[in-house]
Short mmCIF file of C-alpha atoms in Angstrom, two decimals:
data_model
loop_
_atom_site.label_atom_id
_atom_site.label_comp_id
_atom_site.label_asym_id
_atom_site.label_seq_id
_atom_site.Cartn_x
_atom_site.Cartn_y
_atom_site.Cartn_z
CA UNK A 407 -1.17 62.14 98.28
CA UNK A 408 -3.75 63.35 100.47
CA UNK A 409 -4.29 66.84 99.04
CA UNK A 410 -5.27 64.43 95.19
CA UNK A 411 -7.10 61.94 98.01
CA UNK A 412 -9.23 64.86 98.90
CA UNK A 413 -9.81 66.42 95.40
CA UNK A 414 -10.84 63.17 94.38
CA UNK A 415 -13.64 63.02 97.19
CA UNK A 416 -14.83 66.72 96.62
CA UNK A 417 -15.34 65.93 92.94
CA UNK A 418 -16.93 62.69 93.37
CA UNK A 419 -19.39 64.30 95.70
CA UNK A 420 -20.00 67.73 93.28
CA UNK A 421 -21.53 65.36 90.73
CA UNK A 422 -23.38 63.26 92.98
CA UNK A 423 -25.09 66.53 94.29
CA UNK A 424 -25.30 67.43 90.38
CA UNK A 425 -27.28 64.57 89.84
CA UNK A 426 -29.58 64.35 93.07
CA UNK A 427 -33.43 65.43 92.10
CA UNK A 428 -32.66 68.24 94.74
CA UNK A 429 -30.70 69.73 91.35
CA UNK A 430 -32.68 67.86 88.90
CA UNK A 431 -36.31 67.88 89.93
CA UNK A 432 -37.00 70.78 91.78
CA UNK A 433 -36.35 74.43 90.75
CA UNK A 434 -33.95 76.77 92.51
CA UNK A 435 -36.27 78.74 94.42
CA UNK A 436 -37.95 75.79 95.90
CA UNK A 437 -34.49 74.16 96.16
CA UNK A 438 -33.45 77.19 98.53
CA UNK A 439 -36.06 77.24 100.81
CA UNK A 440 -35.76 72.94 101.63
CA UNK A 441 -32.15 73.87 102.44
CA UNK A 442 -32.70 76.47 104.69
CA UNK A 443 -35.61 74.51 106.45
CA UNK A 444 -33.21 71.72 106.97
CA UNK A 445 -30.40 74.36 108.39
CA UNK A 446 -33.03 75.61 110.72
CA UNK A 447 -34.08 71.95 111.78
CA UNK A 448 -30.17 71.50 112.43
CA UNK A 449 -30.13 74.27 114.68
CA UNK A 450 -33.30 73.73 116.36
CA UNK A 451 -32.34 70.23 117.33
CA UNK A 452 -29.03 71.82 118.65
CA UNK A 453 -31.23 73.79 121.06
CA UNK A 454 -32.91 70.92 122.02
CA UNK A 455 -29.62 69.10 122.72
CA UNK A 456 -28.39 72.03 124.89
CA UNK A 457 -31.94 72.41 126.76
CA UNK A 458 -32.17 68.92 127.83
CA UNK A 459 -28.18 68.94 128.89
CA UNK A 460 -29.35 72.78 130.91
CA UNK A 461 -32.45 70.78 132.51
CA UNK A 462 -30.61 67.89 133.67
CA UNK A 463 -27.85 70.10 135.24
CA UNK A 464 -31.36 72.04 137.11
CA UNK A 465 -32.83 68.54 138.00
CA UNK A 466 -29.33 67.44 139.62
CA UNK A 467 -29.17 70.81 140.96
CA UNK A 468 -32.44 71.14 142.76
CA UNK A 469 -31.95 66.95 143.57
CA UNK A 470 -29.14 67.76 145.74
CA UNK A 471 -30.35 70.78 146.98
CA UNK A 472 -33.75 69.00 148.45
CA UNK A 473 -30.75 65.98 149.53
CA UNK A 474 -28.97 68.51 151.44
CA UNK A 475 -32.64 70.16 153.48
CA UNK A 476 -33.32 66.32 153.92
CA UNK A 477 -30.07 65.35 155.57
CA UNK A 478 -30.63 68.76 157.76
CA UNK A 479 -33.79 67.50 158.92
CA UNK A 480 -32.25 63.93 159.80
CA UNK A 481 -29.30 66.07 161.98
CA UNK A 482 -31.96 68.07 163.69
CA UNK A 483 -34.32 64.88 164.67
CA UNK A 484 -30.63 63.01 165.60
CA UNK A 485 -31.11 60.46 162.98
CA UNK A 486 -27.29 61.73 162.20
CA UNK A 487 -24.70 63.46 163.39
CA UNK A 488 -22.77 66.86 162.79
CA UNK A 489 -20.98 64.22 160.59
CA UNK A 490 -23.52 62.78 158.78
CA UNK A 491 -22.40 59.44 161.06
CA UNK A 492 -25.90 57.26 161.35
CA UNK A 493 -26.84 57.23 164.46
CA UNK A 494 -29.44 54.49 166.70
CA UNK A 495 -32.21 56.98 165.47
CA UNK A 496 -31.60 56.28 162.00
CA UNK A 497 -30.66 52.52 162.30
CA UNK A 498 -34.05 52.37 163.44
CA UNK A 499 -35.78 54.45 160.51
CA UNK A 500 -33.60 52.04 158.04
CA UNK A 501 -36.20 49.05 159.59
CA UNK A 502 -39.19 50.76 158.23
CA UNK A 503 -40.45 51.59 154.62
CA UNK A 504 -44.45 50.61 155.37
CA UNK A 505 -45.12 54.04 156.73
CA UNK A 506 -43.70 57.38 157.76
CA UNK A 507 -40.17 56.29 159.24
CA UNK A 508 -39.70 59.21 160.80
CA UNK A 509 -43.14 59.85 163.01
CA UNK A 510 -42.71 55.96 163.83
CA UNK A 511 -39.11 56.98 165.06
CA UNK A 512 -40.35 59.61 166.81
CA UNK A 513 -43.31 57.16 168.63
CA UNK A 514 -40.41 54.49 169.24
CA UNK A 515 -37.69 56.80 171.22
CA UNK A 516 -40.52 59.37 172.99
CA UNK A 517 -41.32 56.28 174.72
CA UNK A 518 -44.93 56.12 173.75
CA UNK A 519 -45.15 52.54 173.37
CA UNK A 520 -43.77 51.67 176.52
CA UNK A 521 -46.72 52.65 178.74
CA UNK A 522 -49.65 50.94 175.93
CA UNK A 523 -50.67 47.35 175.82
CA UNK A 524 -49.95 45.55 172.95
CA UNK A 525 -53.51 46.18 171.43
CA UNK A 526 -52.93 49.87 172.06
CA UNK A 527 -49.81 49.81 170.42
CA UNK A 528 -50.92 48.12 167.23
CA UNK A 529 -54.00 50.00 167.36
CA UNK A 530 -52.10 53.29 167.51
CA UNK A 531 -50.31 51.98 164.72
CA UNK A 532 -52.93 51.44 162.45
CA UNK A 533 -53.52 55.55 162.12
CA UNK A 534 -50.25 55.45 159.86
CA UNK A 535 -51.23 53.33 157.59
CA UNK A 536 -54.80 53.79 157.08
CA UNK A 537 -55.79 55.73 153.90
CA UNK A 538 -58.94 56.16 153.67
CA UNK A 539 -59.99 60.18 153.97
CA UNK A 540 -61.83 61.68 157.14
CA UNK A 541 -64.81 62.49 156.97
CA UNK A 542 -65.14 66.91 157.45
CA UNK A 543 -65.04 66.73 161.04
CA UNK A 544 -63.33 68.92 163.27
CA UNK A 545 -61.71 66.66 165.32
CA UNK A 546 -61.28 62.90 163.56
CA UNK A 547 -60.84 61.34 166.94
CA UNK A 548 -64.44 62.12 168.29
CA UNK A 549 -66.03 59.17 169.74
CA UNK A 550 -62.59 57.31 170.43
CA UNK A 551 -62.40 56.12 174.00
CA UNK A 552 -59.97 57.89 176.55
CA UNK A 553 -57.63 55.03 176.03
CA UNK A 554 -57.32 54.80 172.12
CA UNK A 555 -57.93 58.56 171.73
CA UNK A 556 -55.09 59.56 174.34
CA UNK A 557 -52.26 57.79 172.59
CA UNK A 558 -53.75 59.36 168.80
CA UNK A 559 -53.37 62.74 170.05
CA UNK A 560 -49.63 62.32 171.41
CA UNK A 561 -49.01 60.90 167.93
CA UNK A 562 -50.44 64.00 166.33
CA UNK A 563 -47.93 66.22 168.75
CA UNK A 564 -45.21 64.32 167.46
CA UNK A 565 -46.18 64.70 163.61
CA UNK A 566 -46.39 67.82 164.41
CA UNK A 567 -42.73 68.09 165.55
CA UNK A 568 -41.68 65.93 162.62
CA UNK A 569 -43.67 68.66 160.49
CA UNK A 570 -42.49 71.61 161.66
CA UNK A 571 -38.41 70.61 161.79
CA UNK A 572 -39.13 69.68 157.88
CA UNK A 573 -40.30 73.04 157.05
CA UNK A 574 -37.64 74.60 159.42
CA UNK A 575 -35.33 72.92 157.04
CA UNK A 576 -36.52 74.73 154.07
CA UNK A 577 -38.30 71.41 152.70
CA UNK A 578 -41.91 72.59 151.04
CA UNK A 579 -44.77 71.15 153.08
CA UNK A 580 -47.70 71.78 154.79
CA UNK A 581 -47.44 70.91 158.26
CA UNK A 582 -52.00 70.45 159.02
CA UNK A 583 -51.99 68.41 155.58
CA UNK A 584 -49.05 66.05 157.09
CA UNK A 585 -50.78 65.72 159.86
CA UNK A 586 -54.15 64.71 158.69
CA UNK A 587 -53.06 61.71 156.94
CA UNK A 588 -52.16 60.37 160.53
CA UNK A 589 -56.29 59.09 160.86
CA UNK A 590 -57.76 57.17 163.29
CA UNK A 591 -60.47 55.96 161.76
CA UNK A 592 -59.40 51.93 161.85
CA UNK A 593 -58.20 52.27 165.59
CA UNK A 594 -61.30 50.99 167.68
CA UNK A 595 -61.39 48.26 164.95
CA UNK A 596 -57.71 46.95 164.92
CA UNK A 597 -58.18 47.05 168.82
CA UNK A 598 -61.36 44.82 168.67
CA UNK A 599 -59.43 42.65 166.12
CA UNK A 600 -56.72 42.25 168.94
CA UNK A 601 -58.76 41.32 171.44
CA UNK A 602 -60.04 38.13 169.99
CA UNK A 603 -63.40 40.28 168.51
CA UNK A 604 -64.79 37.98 165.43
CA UNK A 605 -63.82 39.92 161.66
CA UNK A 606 -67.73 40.59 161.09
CA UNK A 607 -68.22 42.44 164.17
CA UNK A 608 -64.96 44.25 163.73
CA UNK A 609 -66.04 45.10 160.08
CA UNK A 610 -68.87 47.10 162.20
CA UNK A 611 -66.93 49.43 163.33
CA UNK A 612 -65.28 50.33 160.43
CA UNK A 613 -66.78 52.90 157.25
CA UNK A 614 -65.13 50.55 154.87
CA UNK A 615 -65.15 47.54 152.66
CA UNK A 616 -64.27 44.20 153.85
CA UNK A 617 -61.10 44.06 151.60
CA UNK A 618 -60.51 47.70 152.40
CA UNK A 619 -60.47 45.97 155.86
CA UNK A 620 -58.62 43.06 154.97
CA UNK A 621 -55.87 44.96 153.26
CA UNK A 622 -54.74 47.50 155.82
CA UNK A 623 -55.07 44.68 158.67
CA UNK A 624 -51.82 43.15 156.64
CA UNK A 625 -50.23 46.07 156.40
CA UNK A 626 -50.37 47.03 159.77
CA UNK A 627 -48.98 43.47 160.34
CA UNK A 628 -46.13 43.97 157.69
CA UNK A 629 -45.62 47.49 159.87
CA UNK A 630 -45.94 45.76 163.28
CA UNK A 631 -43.15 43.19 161.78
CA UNK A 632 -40.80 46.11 160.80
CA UNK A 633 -40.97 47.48 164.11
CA UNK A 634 -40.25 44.27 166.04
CA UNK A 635 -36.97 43.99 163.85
CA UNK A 636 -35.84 48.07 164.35
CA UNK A 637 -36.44 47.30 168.39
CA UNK A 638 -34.26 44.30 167.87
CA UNK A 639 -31.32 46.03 166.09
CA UNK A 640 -31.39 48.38 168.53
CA UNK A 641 -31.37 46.11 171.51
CA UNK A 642 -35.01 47.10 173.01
CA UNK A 643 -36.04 43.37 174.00
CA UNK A 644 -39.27 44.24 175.46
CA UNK A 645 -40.59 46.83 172.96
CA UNK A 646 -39.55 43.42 170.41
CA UNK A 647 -41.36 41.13 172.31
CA UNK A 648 -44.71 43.56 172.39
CA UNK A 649 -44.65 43.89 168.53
CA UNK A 650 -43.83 40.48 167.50
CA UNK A 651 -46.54 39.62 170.39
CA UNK A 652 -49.22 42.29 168.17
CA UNK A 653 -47.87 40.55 164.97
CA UNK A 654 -49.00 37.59 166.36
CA UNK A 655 -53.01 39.22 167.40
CA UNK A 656 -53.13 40.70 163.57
CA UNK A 657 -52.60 37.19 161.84
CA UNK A 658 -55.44 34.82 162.56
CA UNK A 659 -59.08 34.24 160.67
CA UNK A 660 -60.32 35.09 157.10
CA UNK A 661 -57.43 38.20 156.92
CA UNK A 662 -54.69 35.67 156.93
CA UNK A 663 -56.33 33.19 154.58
CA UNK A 664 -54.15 32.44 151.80
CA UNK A 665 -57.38 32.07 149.47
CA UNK A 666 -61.22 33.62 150.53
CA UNK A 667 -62.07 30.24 148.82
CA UNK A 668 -60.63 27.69 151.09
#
């Protein structure tokens, strides 16, 4: 039966503990104390188990908690609906992932482009996706011609916007740190670049490295490309035609080059 099954089993296992060196080798006292280390081991990893399984349930927590201020900020900038229903806004931001979709939103449908040559346009667009820090300066636009600086400082308004609905929204940020990564410091360059300007006089009026150079000159391009596709999905033919016209400025010369060495 299984009562004699069991019996059996609880025998078999009394004289294998009889014979382990836990019974054999070591005295009782010493016997006593490796036992209740390994009960307290058992119960310490039990608390382990439970905090990870508590932490995960905060992580999910506070992940859909920072979802939920994100999709508020998307309804208040009209990216969705009341709904949550994607709307041309957001179609749009779906287009770009090379910088801030939502400040190049913003740029698109406030009709900043429309009014800016091509070379203003990429050049405007080159303050997104420049990284290289400002120098302490109160204003990083200094110097900048009337026609380069006046488009920079309707960006920064916008960022601004885009800053201020985020923290309106709960979501932690600081609205002058958002706003300073927006730099102008490649502008008068990437403009010089459109017009035709050889790469070693560009690289003049620039603080950086040739490949520093090189590098965000293709990812303004890669940018530049993104937004002639979002002005496409949304049916702006003449916004498309200006970016895929500035995609067109950005690739020539040594930036292009498959290989420095050919």
């Amino acid at each position: 039966s299984d009562f004699t099954k069991l019996l059996e089993r609880a025998c078999e296992l009394k004289d294998r503990l009889a014979t382990h060196k836990l019974a054999t080798e070591i005295d009782e006292k010493e016997r006593i104390q490796r036992v209740s280390a390994y009960e307290r081991k058992n119960d310490l990893l039990d608390q382990a188990r439970a905090l990870r399984r508590e932490a995960r349930s905060c992580q999910t927590m506070v992940m859909k908690d920072e979802l939920r201020k994100m999709k508020r900020v998307l309804k208040e900038l009209g990216h969705v609906d009341a709904q949550g229903v994607i709307q041309t806004k957001g179609r749009t931001a779906c287009e770009i992932n090379t910088a801030n979709e939502l400040v190049v939103v913003e740029l698109v449908f406030a009709g900043i482009f429309n009014d800016l040559t091509v070379e203003q346009s990429v050049a405007l667009l080159s303050c997104l996706i420049f990284d290289e820090r400002n120098k302490d300066e109160d204003d990083p636009a200094q110097g900048l011609k009337s026609h380069l600086s006046g488009p920079y400082y309707k960006l920064i308004e916008l960022a601004r916007t885009v800053a201020k609905v985020a923290i309106s929204c709960k979501i932690e940020l600081n609205e002058d740190e958002f706003v300073d990564k927006f730099n102008p410091g490649l502008m008068e360059a990437v403009y010089a670049w459109c017009k035709g300007v050889k790469f070693v006089e560009v690289q003049k009026l620039t603080g950086t490295f040739e490949g520093s150079t090189i590098r965000a000159l293709r990812r303004l391009e890669e940018l530049v490309r993104q937004l002639a596709s979002a002005s496409k999905a949304i049916g702006n033919l003449e916004l498309q035609a200006k970016f895929e016209k500035g995609s067109e400025l950005l690739k020539r010369d040594i930036v292009f080059c498959s290989s420095l060495y050919l």
